[in-house]
Amino acid sequence: MKLITTTGVYPFHAVQVLGWGVIFQRVLYSKKSGQVRGALCTFCVVAAVFLGYIGGRSLVSGNNLGSIFPSFVGNVPVILIFSAILIYPLFFVGYLTAERSSDKLLARRVFGLLMILLAAYIVMEALKNTFDRPRYRTAVLGYEGITFVPWYKPFSGAEEYAAEYGLKADEFRSFPSGHSIFSSLTMCIFPSLSWLFPKLRDKQPYLFAFGFVFTVTVMSSRMILGAHYLSDVSAGAIIGVLSAMASLAVQHRIAKNCERS
């Protein structure tokens, strides 16, 4: 279950580095001035490096591989190794596939997807920091003052309880489920791979279906591990699905604007 739950965050982080590789290639060969291209290419590289590190840190966090190997949590060399092996190479994959693609809208499509992913992440962080809901696995341990809290009722005193009982701050970030948000976004992430790989263009329904199965599997693993309540994963799935729908709307608008021009 811990290995399954770890896979739930990988596509979300991986596709962002892949996407910045695509945008880097398009900017590099654009007709913009040298200074503009240089600035934009630098931004793409910095964004990919930063997001790759965040992804590596997420993979080895206490809610993922860190729950199996505690020494991984916060271990910078380990984070860099995971980022270097599993995430950073995707920047070059994005660059090479974009170089072979004749899709003039590719950079716009990818940028639109990246903005949706960013918006979903911001919403997740805002809600987690607003509600401070104790995780199920913490609420059932019998700490005085830390009990079940309805999802709609913000929990007060999280920092004080964490300090008093020696708990990690992450134990008060149950609502909504980040894994559920990230995994449900695969219902738009997986089909978007067809932009880069032509052989997948007639398989978008299957990619969407795989994303759905992947989402349900990851959501189930989070509840089995006691990391979330049903309301947590349900809220995460709703946010993810709404984000996926927003992504479809954005892609439709991009295509429509191109037709007009």
Tab-separated table of C-alpha atoms in Angstrom:
chain	number	residue	atom	x	y	z
A	1	MET	CA	0.000	0.000	0.000
A	2	LYS	CA	2.835	2.397	0.774
A	3	LEU	CA	4.409	1.772	-2.613
A	4	ILE	CA	1.055	2.258	-4.335
A	5	THR	CA	0.405	5.507	-2.503
A	6	THR	CA	3.861	6.764	-3.527
A	7	THR	CA	2.996	6.378	-7.210
A	8	GLY	CA	0.056	8.739	-6.677
A	9	VAL	CA	2.248	11.845	-6.585
A	10	TYR	CA	4.679	10.907	-9.355
A	11	PRO	CA	2.697	11.798	-12.537
A	12	PHE	CA	1.801	15.234	-11.147
A	13	HIS	CA	5.431	16.204	-10.593
A	14	ALA	CA	6.895	14.341	-13.569
A	15	VAL	CA	4.635	15.926	-16.193
A	16	GLN	CA	5.586	19.414	-15.034
A	17	VAL	CA	9.293	18.832	-15.699
A	18	LEU	CA	8.376	17.171	-18.991
A	19	GLY	CA	6.261	20.198	-19.893
A	20	TRP	CA	8.975	22.738	-19.174
A	21	GLY	CA	11.257	20.750	-21.451
A	22	VAL	CA	8.673	21.134	-24.214
A	23	ILE	CA	8.337	24.877	-23.647
A	24	PHE	CA	12.117	25.271	-23.516
A	25	GLN	CA	12.439	23.725	-26.977
A	26	ARG	CA	9.713	25.907	-28.454
A	27	VAL	CA	11.164	29.084	-26.937
A	28	LEU	CA	14.706	28.207	-28.004
A	29	TYR	CA	13.697	28.022	-31.671
A	30	SER	CA	11.156	30.846	-31.597
A	31	LYS	CA	11.522	34.126	-33.486
A	32	LYS	CA	11.822	36.185	-30.318
A	33	SER	CA	14.898	38.312	-29.720
A	34	GLY	CA	17.997	36.690	-28.279
A	35	GLN	CA	17.596	38.386	-24.899
A	36	VAL	CA	13.961	37.352	-24.561
A	37	ARG	CA	14.747	33.786	-25.576
A	38	GLY	CA	17.622	33.664	-23.125
A	39	ALA	CA	15.467	34.917	-20.253
A	40	LEU	CA	12.601	32.549	-21.039
A	41	CYS	CA	14.885	29.539	-21.501
A	42	THR	CA	16.564	30.299	-18.184
A	43	PHE	CA	13.159	30.482	-16.521
A	44	CYS	CA	12.209	27.089	-18.010
A	45	VAL	CA	15.380	25.488	-16.664
A	46	VAL	CA	14.999	27.050	-13.216
A	47	ALA	CA	11.340	25.982	-13.046
A	48	ALA	CA	12.245	22.418	-14.059
A	49	VAL	CA	15.065	22.214	-11.499
A	50	PHE	CA	12.859	23.581	-8.723
A	51	LEU	CA	9.845	21.403	-9.554
A	52	GLY	CA	12.047	18.339	-9.990
A	53	TYR	CA	13.456	18.859	-6.518
A	54	ILE	CA	9.970	19.338	-5.072
A	55	GLY	CA	8.887	16.136	-6.791
A	56	GLY	CA	11.852	14.197	-5.416
A	57	ARG	CA	11.147	15.526	-1.940
A	58	SER	CA	7.518	14.492	-2.265
A	59	LEU	CA	8.470	10.961	-3.323
A	60	VAL	CA	10.627	10.392	-0.238
A	61	SER	CA	8.376	12.248	2.224
A	62	GLY	CA	6.871	10.635	5.293
A	63	ASN	CA	3.636	9.981	3.417
A	64	ASN	CA	5.418	8.100	0.638
A	65	LEU	CA	8.706	6.186	0.582
A	66	GLY	CA	9.725	7.886	3.816
A	67	SER	CA	7.106	5.799	5.593
A	68	ILE	CA	9.097	2.701	4.564
A	69	PHE	CA	12.568	4.232	4.874
A	70	PRO	CA	12.422	6.975	7.555
A	71	SER	CA	16.011	8.014	6.835
A	72	PHE	CA	14.863	9.291	3.417
A	73	VAL	CA	12.702	12.065	4.878
A	74	GLY	CA	14.394	15.438	4.436
A	75	ASN	CA	17.597	13.772	3.262
A	76	VAL	CA	18.844	16.153	0.536
A	77	PRO	CA	21.257	13.688	-1.150
A	78	VAL	CA	18.492	11.078	-1.367
A	79	ILE	CA	16.058	13.664	-2.717
A	80	LEU	CA	18.555	14.701	-5.392
A	81	ILE	CA	19.186	11.081	-6.376
A	82	PHE	CA	15.478	10.403	-6.844
A	83	SER	CA	15.036	13.663	-8.741
A	84	ALA	CA	18.033	12.924	-10.962
A	85	ILE	CA	16.872	9.399	-11.792
A	86	LEU	CA	13.091	9.688	-11.972
A	87	ILE	CA	12.244	13.296	-12.786
A	88	TYR	CA	14.999	15.446	-14.313
A	89	PRO	CA	15.531	13.211	-17.393
A	90	LEU	CA	11.949	14.012	-18.405
A	91	PHE	CA	13.023	17.569	-19.225
A	92	PHE	CA	15.141	16.166	-22.059
A	93	VAL	CA	12.340	13.805	-23.090
A	94	GLY	CA	10.059	16.819	-23.394
A	95	TYR	CA	12.677	18.704	-25.394
A	96	LEU	CA	13.311	15.834	-27.829
A	97	THR	CA	9.647	14.989	-28.395
A	98	ALA	CA	8.801	18.660	-28.954
A	99	GLU	CA	11.619	18.869	-31.478
A	100	ARG	CA	9.989	16.075	-33.505
A	101	SER	CA	6.462	17.477	-33.203
A	102	SER	CA	4.907	19.678	-35.875
A	103	ASP	CA	2.043	20.786	-33.595
A	104	LYS	CA	2.146	24.593	-33.589
A	105	LEU	CA	-0.078	24.672	-30.500
A	106	LEU	CA	2.068	22.307	-28.450
A	107	ALA	CA	3.654	24.948	-26.211
A	108	ARG	CA	0.275	26.600	-25.557
A	109	ARG	CA	-1.356	23.276	-24.753
A	110	VAL	CA	1.400	22.331	-22.329
A	111	PHE	CA	1.481	25.750	-20.677
A	112	GLY	CA	-2.299	25.624	-20.203
A	113	LEU	CA	-1.993	22.238	-18.496
A	114	LEU	CA	0.831	23.459	-16.248
A	115	MET	CA	-1.242	26.436	-15.111
A	116	ILE	CA	-4.141	24.144	-14.195
A	117	LEU	CA	-1.794	21.933	-12.169
A	118	LEU	CA	-0.423	24.997	-10.389
A	119	ALA	CA	-3.935	26.234	-9.583
A	120	ALA	CA	-4.898	22.830	-8.149
A	121	TYR	CA	-1.773	22.819	-5.985
A	122	ILE	CA	-2.492	26.309	-4.648
A	123	VAL	CA	-6.080	25.337	-3.780
A	124	MET	CA	-4.831	22.220	-1.993
A	125	GLU	CA	-2.298	24.142	0.095
A	126	ALA	CA	-4.808	26.856	0.972
A	127	LEU	CA	-7.378	24.327	2.197
A	128	LYS	CA	-4.882	22.194	4.117
A	129	ASN	CA	-3.528	25.237	5.937
A	130	THR	CA	-7.056	26.498	6.659
A	131	PHE	CA	-8.594	23.346	8.137
A	132	ASP	CA	-5.569	21.741	9.887
A	133	ARG	CA	-7.588	18.536	10.195
A	134	PRO	CA	-5.862	15.751	12.188
A	135	ARG	CA	-5.293	12.583	10.174
A	136	TYR	CA	-7.289	9.492	11.070
A	137	ARG	CA	-4.144	7.623	12.166
A	138	THR	CA	-3.411	10.428	14.637
A	139	ALA	CA	-6.943	11.010	15.892
A	140	VAL	CA	-7.339	7.364	16.961
A	141	LEU	CA	-4.189	7.310	19.127
A	142	GLY	CA	-5.961	8.895	22.078
A	143	TYR	CA	-4.055	12.167	22.407
A	144	GLU	CA	-5.989	14.500	24.687
A	145	GLY	CA	-7.559	17.237	22.583
A	146	ILE	CA	-6.914	15.511	19.254
A	147	THR	CA	-10.083	13.775	18.176
A	148	PHE	CA	-12.239	13.333	15.104
A	149	VAL	CA	-13.080	16.689	13.514
A	150	PRO	CA	-15.720	17.074	10.753
A	151	TRP	CA	-14.215	18.121	7.441
A	152	TYR	CA	-16.109	21.413	7.420
A	153	LYS	CA	-14.880	22.491	10.865
A	154	PRO	CA	-11.329	23.939	11.087
A	155	PHE	CA	-9.220	22.411	13.849
A	156	SER	CA	-7.612	24.890	16.241
A	157	GLY	CA	-4.343	24.481	18.118
A	158	ALA	CA	-2.565	22.240	15.608
A	159	GLU	CA	0.865	23.817	16.206
A	160	GLU	CA	0.496	23.611	19.991
A	161	TYR	CA	-0.578	19.958	19.913
A	162	ALA	CA	2.210	19.067	17.509
A	163	ALA	CA	4.779	20.632	19.839
A	164	GLU	CA	3.239	19.104	22.972
A	165	TYR	CA	3.091	15.533	21.664
A	166	GLY	CA	6.095	15.645	19.346
A	167	LEU	CA	3.984	15.180	16.214
A	168	LYS	CA	4.914	16.297	12.724
A	169	ALA	CA	2.983	19.244	11.329
A	170	ASP	CA	1.909	17.006	8.434
A	171	GLU	CA	-0.298	15.042	10.829
A	172	PHE	CA	-2.654	18.037	10.791
A	173	ARG	CA	-2.971	18.312	7.001
A	174	SER	CA	-5.594	15.671	6.356
A	175	PHE	CA	-8.173	17.741	4.447
A	176	PRO	CA	-8.219	17.563	1.506
A	177	SER	CA	-6.160	14.591	0.337
A	178	GLY	CA	-3.261	15.782	-1.804
A	179	HIS	CA	-2.703	12.294	-3.177
A	180	SER	CA	-6.321	12.217	-4.343
A	181	ILE	CA	-5.939	15.575	-6.077
A	182	PHE	CA	-2.692	14.588	-7.763
A	183	SER	CA	-3.901	11.147	-8.839
A	184	SER	CA	-7.266	12.365	-10.152
A	185	LEU	CA	-5.432	14.916	-12.290
A	186	THR	CA	-4.001	11.975	-14.221
A	187	MET	CA	-7.374	11.829	-15.989
A	188	CYS	CA	-6.148	14.873	-17.938
A	189	ILE	CA	-2.389	14.258	-17.592
A	190	PHE	CA	-2.373	10.818	-19.218
A	191	PRO	CA	-4.484	11.843	-22.269
A	192	SER	CA	-2.253	14.900	-22.718
A	193	LEU	CA	0.664	12.576	-23.496
A	194	SER	CA	-0.923	12.126	-26.922
A	195	TRP	CA	0.235	15.667	-27.746
A	196	LEU	CA	3.806	14.403	-27.633
A	197	PHE	CA	3.407	10.817	-28.751
A	198	PRO	CA	1.296	10.517	-31.937
A	199	LYS	CA	0.744	6.778	-31.432
A	200	LEU	CA	-1.358	7.592	-28.375
A	201	ARG	CA	-3.770	9.946	-30.164
A	202	ASP	CA	-6.368	7.250	-30.821
A	203	LYS	CA	-5.971	5.871	-27.297
A	204	GLN	CA	-7.093	8.890	-25.286
A	205	PRO	CA	-10.225	7.153	-23.925
A	206	TYR	CA	-8.039	4.325	-22.644
A	207	LEU	CA	-5.604	6.782	-21.083
A	208	PHE	CA	-8.507	8.519	-19.353
A	209	ALA	CA	-9.837	5.171	-18.105
A	210	PHE	CA	-6.394	4.239	-16.814
A	211	GLY	CA	-6.257	7.567	-14.987
A	212	PHE	CA	-9.629	6.805	-13.391
A	213	VAL	CA	-8.510	3.368	-12.179
A	214	PHE	CA	-5.238	4.857	-10.981
A	215	THR	CA	-7.140	7.502	-9.013
A	216	VAL	CA	-9.433	5.014	-7.276
A	217	THR	CA	-6.480	2.796	-6.398
A	218	VAL	CA	-4.462	5.625	-4.855
A	219	MET	CA	-7.491	6.982	-2.973
A	220	SER	CA	-8.146	3.543	-1.518
A	221	SER	CA	-4.530	3.176	-0.436
A	222	ARG	CA	-4.703	6.465	1.471
A	223	MET	CA	-7.691	5.309	3.497
A	224	ILE	CA	-6.255	1.837	4.093
A	225	LEU	CA	-3.095	3.421	5.487
A	226	GLY	CA	-5.150	5.594	7.833
A	227	ALA	CA	-3.834	8.810	6.289
A	228	HIS	CA	-7.276	10.126	5.353
A	229	TYR	CA	-10.993	9.895	5.934
A	230	LEU	CA	-13.413	9.232	3.092
A	231	SER	CA	-14.344	12.919	3.130
A	232	ASP	CA	-10.682	13.856	2.607
A	233	VAL	CA	-10.203	11.715	-0.471
A	234	SER	CA	-13.639	12.639	-1.808
A	235	ALA	CA	-12.845	16.348	-1.550
A	236	GLY	CA	-9.484	15.740	-3.193
A	237	ALA	CA	-11.119	13.840	-6.034
A	238	ILE	CA	-13.668	16.637	-6.552
A	239	ILE	CA	-10.896	19.235	-6.766
A	240	GLY	CA	-8.938	17.029	-9.148
A	241	VAL	CA	-11.907	16.302	-11.394
A	242	LEU	CA	-12.925	19.968	-11.521
A	243	SER	CA	-9.334	20.835	-12.404
A	244	ALA	CA	-9.357	18.203	-15.159
A	245	MET	CA	-12.591	19.680	-16.516
A	246	ALA	CA	-11.035	23.148	-16.402
A	247	SER	CA	-8.090	21.765	-18.346
A	248	LEU	CA	-10.434	20.483	-21.051
A	249	ALA	CA	-12.068	23.905	-21.268
A	250	VAL	CA	-8.689	25.610	-21.553
A	251	GLN	CA	-7.563	23.232	-24.293
A	252	HIS	CA	-10.810	23.780	-26.181
A	253	ARG	CA	-10.306	27.540	-26.001
A	254	ILE	CA	-6.709	27.255	-27.215
A	255	ALA	CA	-7.811	25.228	-30.229
A	256	LYS	CA	-10.719	27.590	-30.926
A	257	ASN	CA	-8.520	30.694	-30.781
A	258	CYS	CA	-6.134	29.045	-33.229
A	259	GLU	CA	-8.968	28.407	-35.677
A	260	ARG	CA	-10.009	32.047	-35.514
A	261	SER	CA	-6.483	33.248	-36.214
